[in-house]
XYZ file of C-alpha atoms in Angstrom:
738
model
C 41.761 51.526 -42.951
C 38.709 51.895 -40.763
C 35.826 49.429 -40.632
C 32.398 50.556 -41.768
C 30.051 51.431 -38.976
C 27.508 48.676 -38.174
C 24.191 49.949 -36.884
C 23.555 48.591 -33.395
C 20.189 47.632 -31.886
C 19.137 50.172 -29.281
C 19.387 48.787 -25.755
C 16.185 47.382 -24.266
C 15.319 49.149 -21.029
C 14.981 46.972 -17.918
C 11.505 47.105 -16.334
C 10.826 48.058 -12.723
C 11.344 45.403 -10.039
C 7.599 44.880 -9.590
C 6.972 44.413 -13.307
C 5.736 40.849 -14.053
C 8.287 40.398 -16.847
C 11.079 41.381 -14.467
C 9.731 38.860 -11.963
C 9.820 36.166 -14.657
C 13.454 36.999 -15.390
C 14.362 36.855 -11.695
C 12.507 33.560 -11.379
C 10.143 34.899 -8.740
C 6.824 34.748 -10.574
C 4.673 31.890 -9.291
C 2.413 31.931 -12.372
C 4.649 32.315 -15.435
C 1.795 31.297 -17.721
C 0.024 34.512 -16.739
C 2.850 36.444 -18.426
C 4.364 34.111 -20.987
C 2.494 32.470 -23.842
C -0.478 33.958 -25.663
C -2.678 36.581 -23.981
C -5.427 38.891 -25.282
C -4.299 42.430 -26.135
C -6.108 45.474 -27.400
C -5.624 44.529 -31.060
C -5.537 40.722 -30.885
C -3.052 38.509 -29.069
C 0.394 39.115 -27.653
C 2.773 36.156 -27.459
C 5.637 36.467 -24.992
C 8.588 34.094 -25.197
C 11.346 33.710 -22.587
C 14.598 32.558 -24.199
C 17.718 33.729 -22.339
C 20.655 34.360 -24.647
C 18.623 34.369 -27.860
C 19.421 36.910 -30.570
C 15.992 36.811 -32.114
C 12.698 34.977 -31.840
C 10.060 34.487 -34.516
C 6.544 33.311 -33.699
C 5.199 30.761 -36.190
C 1.374 30.732 -36.064
C -0.253 27.524 -37.250
C -2.408 29.301 -39.812
C -0.604 32.573 -40.565
C 2.723 33.993 -41.674
C 5.698 34.140 -39.292
C 5.802 37.158 -37.000
C 9.165 38.490 -35.752
C 9.124 39.148 -32.008
C 10.543 42.252 -30.413
C 12.836 41.957 -27.414
C 11.074 43.487 -24.413
C 13.607 42.619 -21.736
C 17.391 42.603 -22.093
C 17.635 39.177 -20.410
C 15.769 37.519 -23.276
C 12.014 38.105 -23.152
C 10.461 38.620 -26.604
C 6.933 39.599 -27.633
C 5.002 39.406 -30.890
C 1.562 40.763 -31.808
C -0.785 38.324 -33.559
C -4.116 39.144 -35.199
C -7.393 38.815 -33.340
C -9.070 35.377 -33.227
C -11.809 33.656 -31.265
C -9.399 31.477 -29.291
C -5.779 31.486 -28.257
C -3.571 30.897 -31.293
C -1.641 27.689 -31.843
C 1.958 28.470 -32.638
C 5.581 27.373 -32.469
C 8.653 29.560 -32.071
C 11.882 29.833 -33.991
C 14.786 30.810 -31.753
C 18.122 31.998 -33.100
C 21.220 32.013 -30.931
C 24.641 33.502 -31.683
C 26.648 31.475 -34.166
C 23.738 30.729 -36.512
C 22.183 28.173 -34.127
C 18.479 28.172 -34.889
C 15.814 25.907 -33.389
C 12.092 25.507 -33.976
C 10.229 24.353 -30.905
C 6.935 24.327 -29.060
C 6.506 26.914 -26.350
C 5.691 25.293 -22.951
C 3.681 28.369 -21.985
C 0.966 27.975 -24.619
C -0.420 24.829 -22.961
C -3.295 24.475 -20.520
C -2.745 22.755 -17.160
C -2.585 18.969 -17.137
C -4.156 18.759 -13.660
C -7.866 19.102 -13.063
C -9.720 20.592 -10.116
C -10.744 17.180 -8.760
C -7.161 15.953 -8.680
C -6.052 19.112 -6.907
C -8.883 18.782 -4.387
C -7.986 15.160 -3.616
C -4.304 16.033 -3.295
C -5.157 18.876 -0.923
C -7.253 16.716 1.371
C -4.767 13.857 1.221
C -7.053 11.273 -0.329
C -5.719 10.775 -3.867
C -5.223 7.025 -3.931
C -3.426 7.064 -7.287
C -1.132 9.961 -6.563
C 1.582 8.664 -8.894
C -0.746 9.209 -11.855
C -0.954 12.968 -11.296
C 2.309 13.990 -9.604
C 5.780 13.438 -11.000
C 6.711 13.233 -14.689
C 4.210 11.852 -17.203
C 4.767 11.363 -20.908
C 1.600 12.309 -22.756
C 0.085 13.936 -25.822
C -1.315 17.269 -24.690
C -3.168 19.595 -27.047
C -1.898 17.467 -29.922
C 1.773 17.685 -28.889
C 3.847 14.902 -27.332
C 5.870 15.827 -24.295
C 6.052 15.396 -20.534
C 4.038 17.059 -17.811
C 5.940 17.782 -14.613
C 4.109 18.283 -11.324
C 5.471 18.573 -7.799
C 4.082 19.429 -4.362
C 6.138 22.240 -2.807
C 3.768 24.610 -0.969
C 6.434 26.719 0.764
C 8.589 27.384 -2.307
C 8.768 30.908 -3.745
C 9.229 29.407 -7.188
C 9.836 26.007 -8.764
C 11.584 25.322 -12.056
C 12.149 22.039 -13.850
C 15.664 21.450 -15.150
C 17.082 18.585 -17.125
C 18.724 17.235 -20.234
C 16.093 18.981 -22.327
C 16.976 22.539 -21.266
C 20.658 22.219 -20.526
C 19.888 22.139 -16.789
C 19.161 25.870 -17.049
C 16.425 26.668 -14.564
C 15.619 29.940 -16.297
C 14.005 27.952 -19.111
C 11.600 25.931 -16.958
C 9.607 28.087 -14.525
C 6.500 26.236 -13.331
C 3.114 27.583 -12.304
C 1.471 27.012 -8.958
C -2.029 25.555 -9.145
C -4.152 27.751 -6.896
C -3.679 27.116 -3.178
C -2.820 23.424 -3.584
C 0.934 23.866 -3.299
C 1.279 21.873 -6.525
C 3.446 23.276 -9.334
C 2.965 22.235 -12.955
C 4.556 22.572 -16.388
C 4.097 20.679 -19.652
C 7.350 20.555 -21.613
C 6.977 19.535 -25.274
C 9.455 17.106 -26.746
C 10.571 15.557 -23.444
C 10.301 11.783 -23.351
C 11.369 8.569 -21.623
C 14.982 8.490 -20.517
C 15.379 12.241 -20.036
C 16.991 13.182 -16.717
C 15.525 15.962 -14.594
C 15.288 17.608 -11.188
C 13.393 20.496 -9.628
C 15.024 23.808 -8.765
C 13.254 25.548 -5.889
C 13.681 28.856 -4.108
C 12.899 28.410 -0.428
C 11.111 30.921 1.735
C 14.445 32.140 3.087
C 15.749 32.487 -0.498
C 18.008 29.440 -0.622
C 18.195 27.786 -4.034
C 17.570 24.035 -3.806
C 18.054 21.322 -6.428
C 15.864 18.315 -5.696
C 15.084 14.936 -7.181
C 11.395 14.318 -7.816
C 9.724 12.626 -4.796
C 7.288 10.970 -7.218
C 9.840 9.961 -9.872
C 9.077 6.525 -11.250
C 12.673 5.973 -12.308
C 16.011 7.317 -11.138
C 19.577 7.544 -12.291
C 21.820 4.723 -11.116
C 23.821 5.790 -8.041
C 26.050 7.665 -7.517
C 23.933 9.763 -9.903
C 20.931 11.376 -8.230
C 18.776 12.680 -11.093
C 15.203 11.582 -11.647
C 14.393 9.940 -14.985
C 11.273 10.325 -17.116
C 9.743 6.844 -17.453
C 6.867 5.219 -19.291
C 5.996 1.553 -18.954
C 5.328 -0.621 -21.979
C 5.294 -3.899 -20.062
C 2.489 -6.397 -20.717
C 1.765 -8.632 -17.737
C 1.053 -12.356 -17.998
C -0.129 -12.984 -14.442
C -3.855 -12.195 -14.551
C -4.732 -15.680 -13.313
C -2.204 -15.385 -10.478
C -3.597 -12.055 -9.258
C -7.197 -13.292 -9.493
C -6.356 -16.413 -7.495
C -4.557 -14.335 -4.862
C -7.597 -12.123 -4.358
C -9.970 -15.003 -3.709
C -7.676 -17.111 -1.521
C -7.631 -17.193 2.276
C -3.968 -16.352 2.769
C -3.896 -16.939 6.533
C -4.665 -20.648 6.397
C -2.400 -21.774 3.606
C 1.330 -22.601 3.523
C 3.622 -19.581 3.698
C 7.389 -20.085 3.621
C 9.477 -17.106 2.606
C 12.948 -16.940 1.062
C 14.411 -13.524 1.912
C 16.707 -12.060 -0.740
C 19.018 -9.105 -1.251
C 19.034 -8.826 -5.037
C 22.485 -7.312 -5.312
C 24.207 -10.162 -3.505
C 22.116 -13.256 -4.180
C 24.187 -14.321 -7.154
C 26.930 -12.662 -9.207
C 28.383 -13.530 -12.584
C 31.943 -14.677 -13.261
C 33.161 -11.062 -13.287
C 31.555 -10.312 -9.928
C 28.724 -8.271 -11.447
C 25.337 -8.260 -9.758
C 22.661 -9.793 -11.938
C 19.909 -7.700 -13.492
C 16.214 -8.013 -12.722
C 15.436 -10.136 -15.775
C 18.334 -12.524 -15.149
C 17.302 -12.871 -11.517
C 13.685 -13.508 -12.484
C 14.632 -16.643 -14.392
C 17.346 -17.970 -12.076
C 15.732 -17.080 -8.754
C 12.337 -18.269 -9.946
C 13.652 -21.697 -10.891
C 15.712 -21.962 -7.710
C 12.959 -20.970 -5.294
C 10.398 -23.135 -7.071
C 12.765 -26.101 -6.813
C 13.239 -25.511 -3.075
C 9.473 -25.211 -2.588
C 9.244 -21.759 -1.003
C 5.895 -20.082 -1.559
C 7.253 -16.505 -1.589
C 10.376 -14.465 -1.908
C 10.834 -11.356 0.175
C 13.050 -8.675 -1.339
C 15.055 -6.268 0.765
C 13.988 -2.790 -0.385
C 14.096 -2.357 -4.161
C 13.262 1.358 -3.980
C 16.055 3.711 -5.029
C 18.609 4.488 -2.352
C 21.960 6.242 -2.679
C 23.968 4.227 -0.153
C 24.444 0.554 -0.984
C 25.498 -0.512 2.534
C 22.089 0.633 3.806
C 20.758 -2.447 1.899
C 17.942 -0.247 0.636
C 16.572 0.788 4.027
C 17.420 4.482 3.517
C 15.093 5.292 0.636
C 15.266 8.442 -1.470
C 13.062 7.320 -4.369
C 9.910 5.743 -2.969
C 8.312 5.373 -6.397
C 11.496 4.468 -8.309
C 12.884 0.912 -8.400
C 16.626 0.991 -7.961
C 18.439 1.289 -11.279
C 21.241 -0.964 -10.031
C 19.472 -4.027 -11.461
C 17.790 -2.409 -14.458
C 14.702 -0.462 -15.479
C 11.253 -0.454 -13.851
C 9.971 -2.686 -16.649
C 12.841 -5.078 -15.972
C 11.598 -5.349 -12.393
C 8.071 -5.973 -13.679
C 9.433 -8.778 -15.840
C 11.232 -10.296 -12.846
C 8.085 -10.318 -10.709
C 6.041 -11.703 -13.606
C 8.590 -14.498 -14.052
C 8.294 -15.398 -10.375
C 4.511 -15.433 -10.614
C 4.689 -17.740 -13.645
C 6.535 -20.205 -11.409
C 3.988 -19.946 -8.607
C 6.146 -17.729 -6.388
C 4.660 -14.737 -4.571
C 6.690 -11.556 -4.110
C 6.880 -9.537 -0.893
C 8.882 -6.307 -0.818
C 10.338 -4.596 2.220
C 8.818 -1.130 2.584
C 10.215 1.678 4.744
C 7.660 4.322 5.821
C 9.347 4.872 9.195
C 12.150 7.219 8.166
C 14.152 8.645 5.270
C 17.741 9.927 4.860
C 18.926 13.514 5.095
C 20.451 13.771 1.602
C 20.058 17.408 0.567
C 18.871 16.510 -2.958
C 16.017 14.301 -1.754
C 13.034 14.606 0.617
C 14.752 16.386 3.508
C 13.518 20.011 3.838
C 12.191 19.547 0.344
C 10.900 23.063 -0.313
C 12.999 24.671 2.400
C 10.472 23.770 5.070
C 9.937 20.595 7.091
C 7.576 19.289 4.422
C 7.692 15.520 4.813
C 9.241 15.467 8.290
C 8.469 17.112 11.640
C 10.106 20.461 12.345
C 10.775 19.614 16.001
C 13.825 17.296 16.118
C 12.290 15.507 19.107
C 9.647 14.274 16.675
C 11.355 14.538 13.305
C 14.788 13.001 13.806
C 15.613 9.348 14.379
C 18.424 8.968 16.927
C 19.442 5.434 15.901
C 19.837 5.885 12.173
C 20.528 9.616 11.785
C 17.473 9.864 9.559
C 14.275 11.915 9.497
C 10.820 10.767 10.588
C 7.731 11.289 8.446
C 5.087 13.672 9.755
C 2.154 11.249 9.831
C -0.175 14.000 11.001
C 0.038 15.820 7.671
C -2.625 14.720 5.187
C -0.403 15.041 2.144
C 2.389 13.008 3.755
C 0.037 10.185 4.696
C -1.295 10.304 1.140
C 2.251 10.091 -0.242
C 2.862 6.906 1.767
C -0.525 5.189 1.383
C -0.470 5.830 -2.365
C 3.066 4.463 -2.460
C 1.917 1.194 -0.931
C -0.834 0.955 -3.548
C 1.662 1.878 -6.268
C 3.822 -1.177 -5.620
C 0.772 -3.425 -5.624
C -0.904 -1.842 -8.666
C 2.122 -1.141 -10.822
C 4.423 -4.022 -9.850
C 1.883 -6.657 -8.781
C 3.655 -7.365 -5.501
C 1.846 -9.773 -3.221
C 2.851 -8.282 0.092
C 4.555 -5.457 1.936
C 6.817 -6.176 4.872
C 6.749 -2.905 6.812
C 10.088 -2.092 8.400
C 10.650 -0.690 11.906
C 7.006 -0.427 12.994
C 8.033 -0.104 16.656
C 9.956 3.076 15.851
C 6.771 4.480 14.340
C 4.244 3.722 17.044
C 6.308 4.847 20.051
C 7.173 8.523 20.485
C 9.986 7.616 22.902
C 11.548 4.912 20.741
C 15.335 5.020 21.443
C 14.879 8.382 23.175
C 15.661 9.405 26.712
C 13.429 11.539 28.914
C 13.251 15.064 27.536
C 14.102 13.899 24.009
C 10.523 13.228 22.959
C 7.133 14.943 22.990
C 4.191 13.127 24.669
C 0.904 12.787 22.827
C -2.117 14.877 23.726
C -2.985 12.449 26.512
C 0.510 12.477 27.955
C 1.389 9.013 26.659
C 4.195 7.667 24.520
C 2.012 6.292 21.740
C 2.378 8.049 18.390
C -1.314 8.472 17.673
C -0.685 9.995 14.251
C 1.488 7.040 13.211
C -1.132 4.614 14.490
C -3.769 6.475 12.469
C -1.577 6.222 9.385
C -1.107 2.479 9.889
C -4.856 2.023 10.309
C -5.451 3.908 7.058
C -2.715 2.006 5.250
C -4.021 -1.433 6.144
C -7.670 -0.530 5.683
C -7.074 0.848 2.188
C -4.683 -1.885 1.047
C -6.888 -4.754 2.172
C -10.039 -3.126 0.780
C -8.517 -2.496 -2.653
C -6.369 -5.630 -2.843
C -7.792 -8.639 -0.975
C -5.163 -11.292 -0.541
C -2.200 -8.937 -0.328
C -0.121 -9.476 2.815
C 1.017 -6.671 5.102
C 3.658 -7.890 7.538
C 4.906 -5.836 10.465
C 8.435 -5.932 11.769
C 7.379 -4.931 15.275
C 9.721 -5.875 18.097
C 7.654 -4.994 21.181
C 4.492 -6.246 22.844
C 2.209 -3.692 21.166
C -1.159 -5.473 21.253
C -3.148 -6.754 18.269
C -0.634 -5.837 15.581
C -2.059 -8.498 13.268
C -5.697 -8.039 14.143
C -8.200 -6.121 11.956
C -8.590 -2.396 12.471
C -12.317 -2.737 13.143
C -11.485 -5.026 16.069
C -9.012 -2.582 17.564
C -5.877 -3.923 15.900
C -3.266 -2.269 13.694
C -4.593 -4.222 10.726
C -1.515 -6.135 9.542
C -2.021 -9.686 8.316
C 1.180 -10.914 10.027
C 3.843 -9.879 12.494
C 7.474 -10.960 12.744
C 8.032 -12.894 15.972
C 11.226 -11.254 17.191
C 10.941 -12.728 20.677
C 10.795 -16.268 19.290
C 13.794 -15.540 17.072
C 15.925 -14.158 19.906
C 15.092 -16.985 22.296
C 15.532 -19.721 19.698
C 18.896 -18.526 18.416
C 20.126 -17.919 21.966
C 19.245 -21.517 22.835
C 20.837 -23.083 19.762
C 23.957 -20.996 20.322
C 24.581 -22.775 23.616
C 26.704 -25.876 24.026
C 24.367 -28.887 24.350
C 25.680 -29.661 27.826
C 24.327 -26.333 29.030
C 20.983 -26.467 27.230
C 19.137 -28.148 30.079
C 19.559 -24.940 32.077
C 17.880 -22.948 29.314
C 15.247 -25.494 28.343
C 12.304 -23.119 28.445
C 13.811 -20.647 26.029
C 12.265 -22.915 23.392
C 8.954 -23.425 25.166
C 8.347 -19.838 26.281
C 7.245 -18.722 22.830
C 4.217 -20.989 23.007
C 2.828 -18.873 25.841
C 2.108 -16.110 23.311
C 2.362 -17.936 19.965
C -1.323 -17.429 19.169
C -1.706 -13.807 20.256
C -0.634 -12.694 16.757
C -0.348 -14.131 13.267
C 3.374 -14.713 13.558
C 6.121 -15.128 10.984
C 9.210 -16.872 12.399
C 12.112 -14.845 10.966
C 15.601 -16.216 10.491
C 16.329 -13.008 8.641
C 19.217 -10.942 7.286
C 19.417 -9.003 10.556
C 20.673 -12.127 12.338
C 23.621 -12.774 10.012
C 25.352 -9.358 9.807
C 27.360 -6.923 11.942
C 29.542 -9.576 13.511
C 26.686 -11.931 14.415
C 27.998 -14.605 12.079
C 26.050 -16.928 9.808
C 23.401 -19.320 11.102
C 25.923 -22.133 10.793
C 28.657 -20.289 12.676
C 26.249 -19.615 15.547
C 25.991 -23.351 16.160
C 28.363 -24.863 18.764
C 30.638 -27.864 18.402
C 32.713 -29.343 15.623
C 31.617 -29.202 11.989
C 29.385 -32.288 12.266
C 27.624 -30.832 15.307
C 27.275 -27.428 13.653
C 25.628 -28.923 10.583
C 23.404 -31.178 12.709
C 22.383 -28.249 14.916
C 21.552 -26.116 11.871
C 19.380 -28.838 10.390
C 17.644 -29.301 13.746
C 17.032 -25.545 13.967
C 15.451 -25.515 10.513
C 13.216 -28.518 11.175
C 12.202 -27.057 14.553
C 11.270 -23.793 12.839
C 9.197 -25.467 10.130
C 7.290 -27.554 12.697
C 6.648 -24.653 15.076
C 3.329 -22.744 14.860
C 3.824 -19.723 12.627
C 5.002 -19.034 9.099
C 8.638 -19.511 8.124
C 11.204 -17.043 6.764
C 14.812 -17.870 5.883
C 17.412 -15.444 4.571
C 19.391 -16.503 1.528
C 22.482 -18.541 2.313
C 20.894 -20.230 5.302
C 19.659 -22.992 3.020
C 23.220 -23.955 2.013
C 24.789 -23.630 5.453
C 26.694 -20.485 4.585
C 29.880 -20.288 6.647
C 30.455 -16.537 6.729
C 28.000 -13.823 7.619
C 26.245 -12.004 4.823
C 28.089 -9.243 2.947
C 25.975 -6.951 0.759
C 28.777 -6.651 -1.800
C 29.383 -10.396 -2.011
C 27.303 -13.413 -2.945
C 25.785 -16.527 -1.424
C 28.554 -19.104 -0.969
C 27.311 -21.343 -3.764
C 30.620 -23.207 -3.906
C 29.719 -24.922 -0.627
C 27.241 -27.117 -2.476
C 30.144 -29.214 -3.724
C 30.319 -30.603 -0.175
C 27.802 -33.260 0.833
C 27.018 -31.819 4.279
C 26.089 -28.419 2.833
C 24.129 -30.088 0.077
C 22.309 -31.981 2.809
C 21.170 -28.709 4.386
C 19.743 -27.602 1.043
C 18.057 -30.987 0.539
C 16.501 -30.631 3.988
C 15.032 -27.201 3.200
C 13.553 -28.635 0.016
C 11.990 -31.475 1.999
C 10.661 -29.155 4.717
C 8.843 -27.054 2.149
C 7.477 -30.081 0.334
C 6.089 -31.617 3.503
C 4.728 -28.242 4.610
C 2.665 -27.983 1.424
C 1.444 -31.570 1.771
C 0.571 -31.505 5.477
C -2.411 -29.317 6.482
C -1.478 -29.964 10.122
C 1.593 -27.772 9.595
C -0.258 -24.691 8.353
C -4.029 -24.724 8.819
C -3.944 -23.674 12.483
C -0.687 -21.764 12.805
C -2.556 -18.995 14.613
C -4.777 -20.812 17.123
C -4.421 -23.401 19.866
C -6.562 -26.011 18.093
C -3.622 -26.955 15.915
C -1.060 -27.492 18.681
C -0.515 -29.622 21.761
C 2.575 -30.312 23.821
C 3.395 -33.963 24.371
C 6.204 -33.128 26.764
C 7.641 -29.644 27.227
C 9.569 -30.407 30.413
C 12.310 -32.965 29.695
C 15.066 -30.488 30.443
C 17.548 -33.139 31.598
C 17.398 -34.832 28.211
C 16.910 -31.601 26.217
C 14.135 -33.435 24.383
C 10.951 -31.726 23.207
C 7.837 -33.294 21.753
C 4.628 -31.749 20.461
C 1.745 -32.381 18.084
C 0.309 -30.431 15.172
C -3.266 -31.019 13.978
C -5.285 -30.191 10.909
C -8.926 -29.096 11.069
C -10.929 -31.544 13.139
C -7.677 -33.355 14.011
C -8.097 -35.428 10.855
C -4.368 -35.223 10.228
C -1.803 -35.325 13.015
C 1.943 -34.832 12.988
C 4.322 -35.309 15.909
C 7.599 -33.412 16.211
C 10.320 -34.995 18.367
C 13.503 -33.011 18.966
C 16.625 -34.393 20.642
C 18.922 -31.385 21.027
C 21.973 -33.037 22.545
C 24.583 -35.210 20.784
C 23.449 -38.176 22.926
C 21.297 -40.695 20.971
C 18.101 -41.915 22.645
C 17.549 -45.520 21.411
C 14.217 -46.194 23.179
C 12.605 -42.916 24.138
C 8.966 -43.417 25.048
C 6.572 -40.848 23.627
C 2.830 -40.624 24.180
C 0.648 -40.248 21.070
C -3.045 -39.388 20.687
C -4.026 -41.916 18.007
C -3.592 -45.661 17.910
C -2.041 -47.240 14.865
C 0.838 -46.559 12.523
C 2.966 -43.400 12.711
C 5.361 -43.154 9.799
C 8.580 -41.147 9.794
C 8.183 -38.341 7.281
C 11.332 -36.446 8.272
C 14.545 -37.282 10.079
C 17.206 -34.585 9.942
C 19.824 -37.248 10.687
C 18.901 -39.229 7.576
C 21.664 -39.965 5.084
C 19.437 -38.236 2.529
C 20.360 -35.033 4.364
C 23.996 -36.096 4.865
C 23.257 -37.395 8.356
C 24.468 -40.503 10.189
C 21.319 -42.603 9.622
C 21.286 -43.505 13.319
C 17.630 -44.543 13.468
C 16.819 -45.904 9.992
C 13.203 -46.409 11.060
C 10.317 -46.182 8.587
C 7.671 -45.862 11.271
C 6.215 -47.030 14.571
C 3.103 -48.900 15.677
C 1.640 -47.626 18.944
C 1.236 -49.700 22.075
C -1.625 -49.313 24.564
C 0.812 -47.979 27.138
C -0.374 -44.671 28.628
C 2.331 -42.047 28.566
C 2.466 -38.260 28.732
C -1.247 -38.267 29.584
C -2.114 -40.079 26.351
C -3.515 -43.589 25.933
C -1.021 -44.764 23.311
C 2.757 -44.540 23.064
C 5.827 -45.703 21.177
C 9.478 -46.239 21.953
C 11.211 -44.003 19.439
C 14.842 -44.040 18.374
C 15.920 -40.403 18.607
C 19.101 -39.553 16.690
C 21.589 -37.117 18.218
C 21.087 -33.389 17.519
C 18.134 -34.196 15.327
C 14.461 -33.530 14.766
C 12.072 -36.295 13.697
C 8.560 -35.810 12.327
C 5.987 -38.616 12.560
C 2.691 -38.659 10.672
C -0.311 -40.733 11.738
C -1.458 -42.946 8.859
C -3.982 -45.112 10.709
């Protein structure tokens, strides 16, 4: 028995290669809205719909009967004629697929652009300060329909398509339009909302198909996933008073002691899981407030694919890492810290970015964010790529990113990583491996210009926000204002002080007299910059050992040396920074996949180190002499810098007008000094406010002295003096009380 004949639909002819509909199908039309959607025709309007694989499409006008669409291209382009009207019709489409799968949806190609001419102009000239509000993915109601607008800068791409959960990752369904000559591509996709994953599919100039995460994504998939995530914040801040106070406060002449933290390894739960942002906000806030630190500094919290990079190889500059939670979870963490009076500094990495093929590298097939010439665009130390600071749009991307973290996450400071690698063209390069500037020098003038712009804009828009340079050379005036010829940072890490100080403390006390001036040398340049004294993460990794393990001698001497190092650091001109674990005398060097060795606090000597840090911060806040003049000579005077045979140092710190005075006496050998004469500038009583050998800090209580009354015996060029009992391997602070 034969089956009845079923009439078949005549085949739809394929248009010529230069036909716009054929270009849409091949994905090579840069303005799909010029073909798809509603367009005037001789008798009214023609609506073209691109739905690959559909059996039929029906156009559903808002105020008229449904109109079946005819297939005009065999790949799935349909067209329907609608009656004449004064304006483009509002409509939806009903799409039927094989197997009786039918969907009613809004057509992305009936919507006007979501970017205006002013935004495009500012993007083009590289001056859009709130770039994150116009590029990336934004949930919005557009022409009465809720969805997400996608925008991306890719000027060298032949086409760009958005793909994601919402279209089955089928790039054919998401061709974007280019907005004039701006290089910006745009598409509003109805129905897309928070949590949807997406990427951009680009065809490069040499016809390679690329799949890229959004450079402006405000959320990202947790690694090892690499998709961008549509995000919308609903967080309500509670720190208005904090931000207002920050903006009107002179940050340079107030206490600043920083607790540096890697969020993933600060504390873990019983199962070894890293804590989330909200958990950390409560626990870290209480802990840091108890210890008296004024700020925490977070190793980079921007999204990065490789955990062992600690966040310093960033792929998502606008996306907080999903390892600890959502962007709003991070907002809640920072808010919780602010509620406890703790400022938040984040490490920021504008010096380089990784080569991952789904991220910024060769983003549209061209050297878009980086230099094309590897002598300028590749970093020899880290195998990464260097930003092209001479390109307006790239500078805009970075300056806006700095503002983004301040505006959107209320951070109180940016610690800028690897500044030296930015400002020198020959950084870690041999002759012939770098390109001189236009004057023949090794200064990266474009990077310097970017830094000037960064600091000028940040400090103008956000007074009170800190910008701190990790700059390891003698580049002049790093922390001086731009208008005075400086780079414009508020502070600079003092790497020379750190290297000299740790090298000294690493030596056996018997040898220290031969290296005495490693501790005094830093005072020759201590006031040339606004220095931070960093005992940072970089000093306790890669086989360098923990701070405690650097100290020589038996366990008692190691603990005593560590306490002396900390008290020396807190008394020294400059602001203090301590990496997590240092405050408990961690025994092993830091491991990013581990945790601080909290169990050590069951031992009295480790608890004594923590008690000392708490005391140092308390006294710092109470003593203007320790912070008011960290950056000028008026707050410092040596008593004796030359007792190398005894390895004893003594100096004074003063408040404004020398109203308050504090003396620091350091005996850095295990030999006690029972009657060590010290000259002092003021007659009267000098009380002991700190003794690192005190039993309160698990010390030996060698001195047990509450204070000293001066004698009119000239010493060290001063009219008054005392005979002090100096404990072994200890630092003593004396305060004049009259």
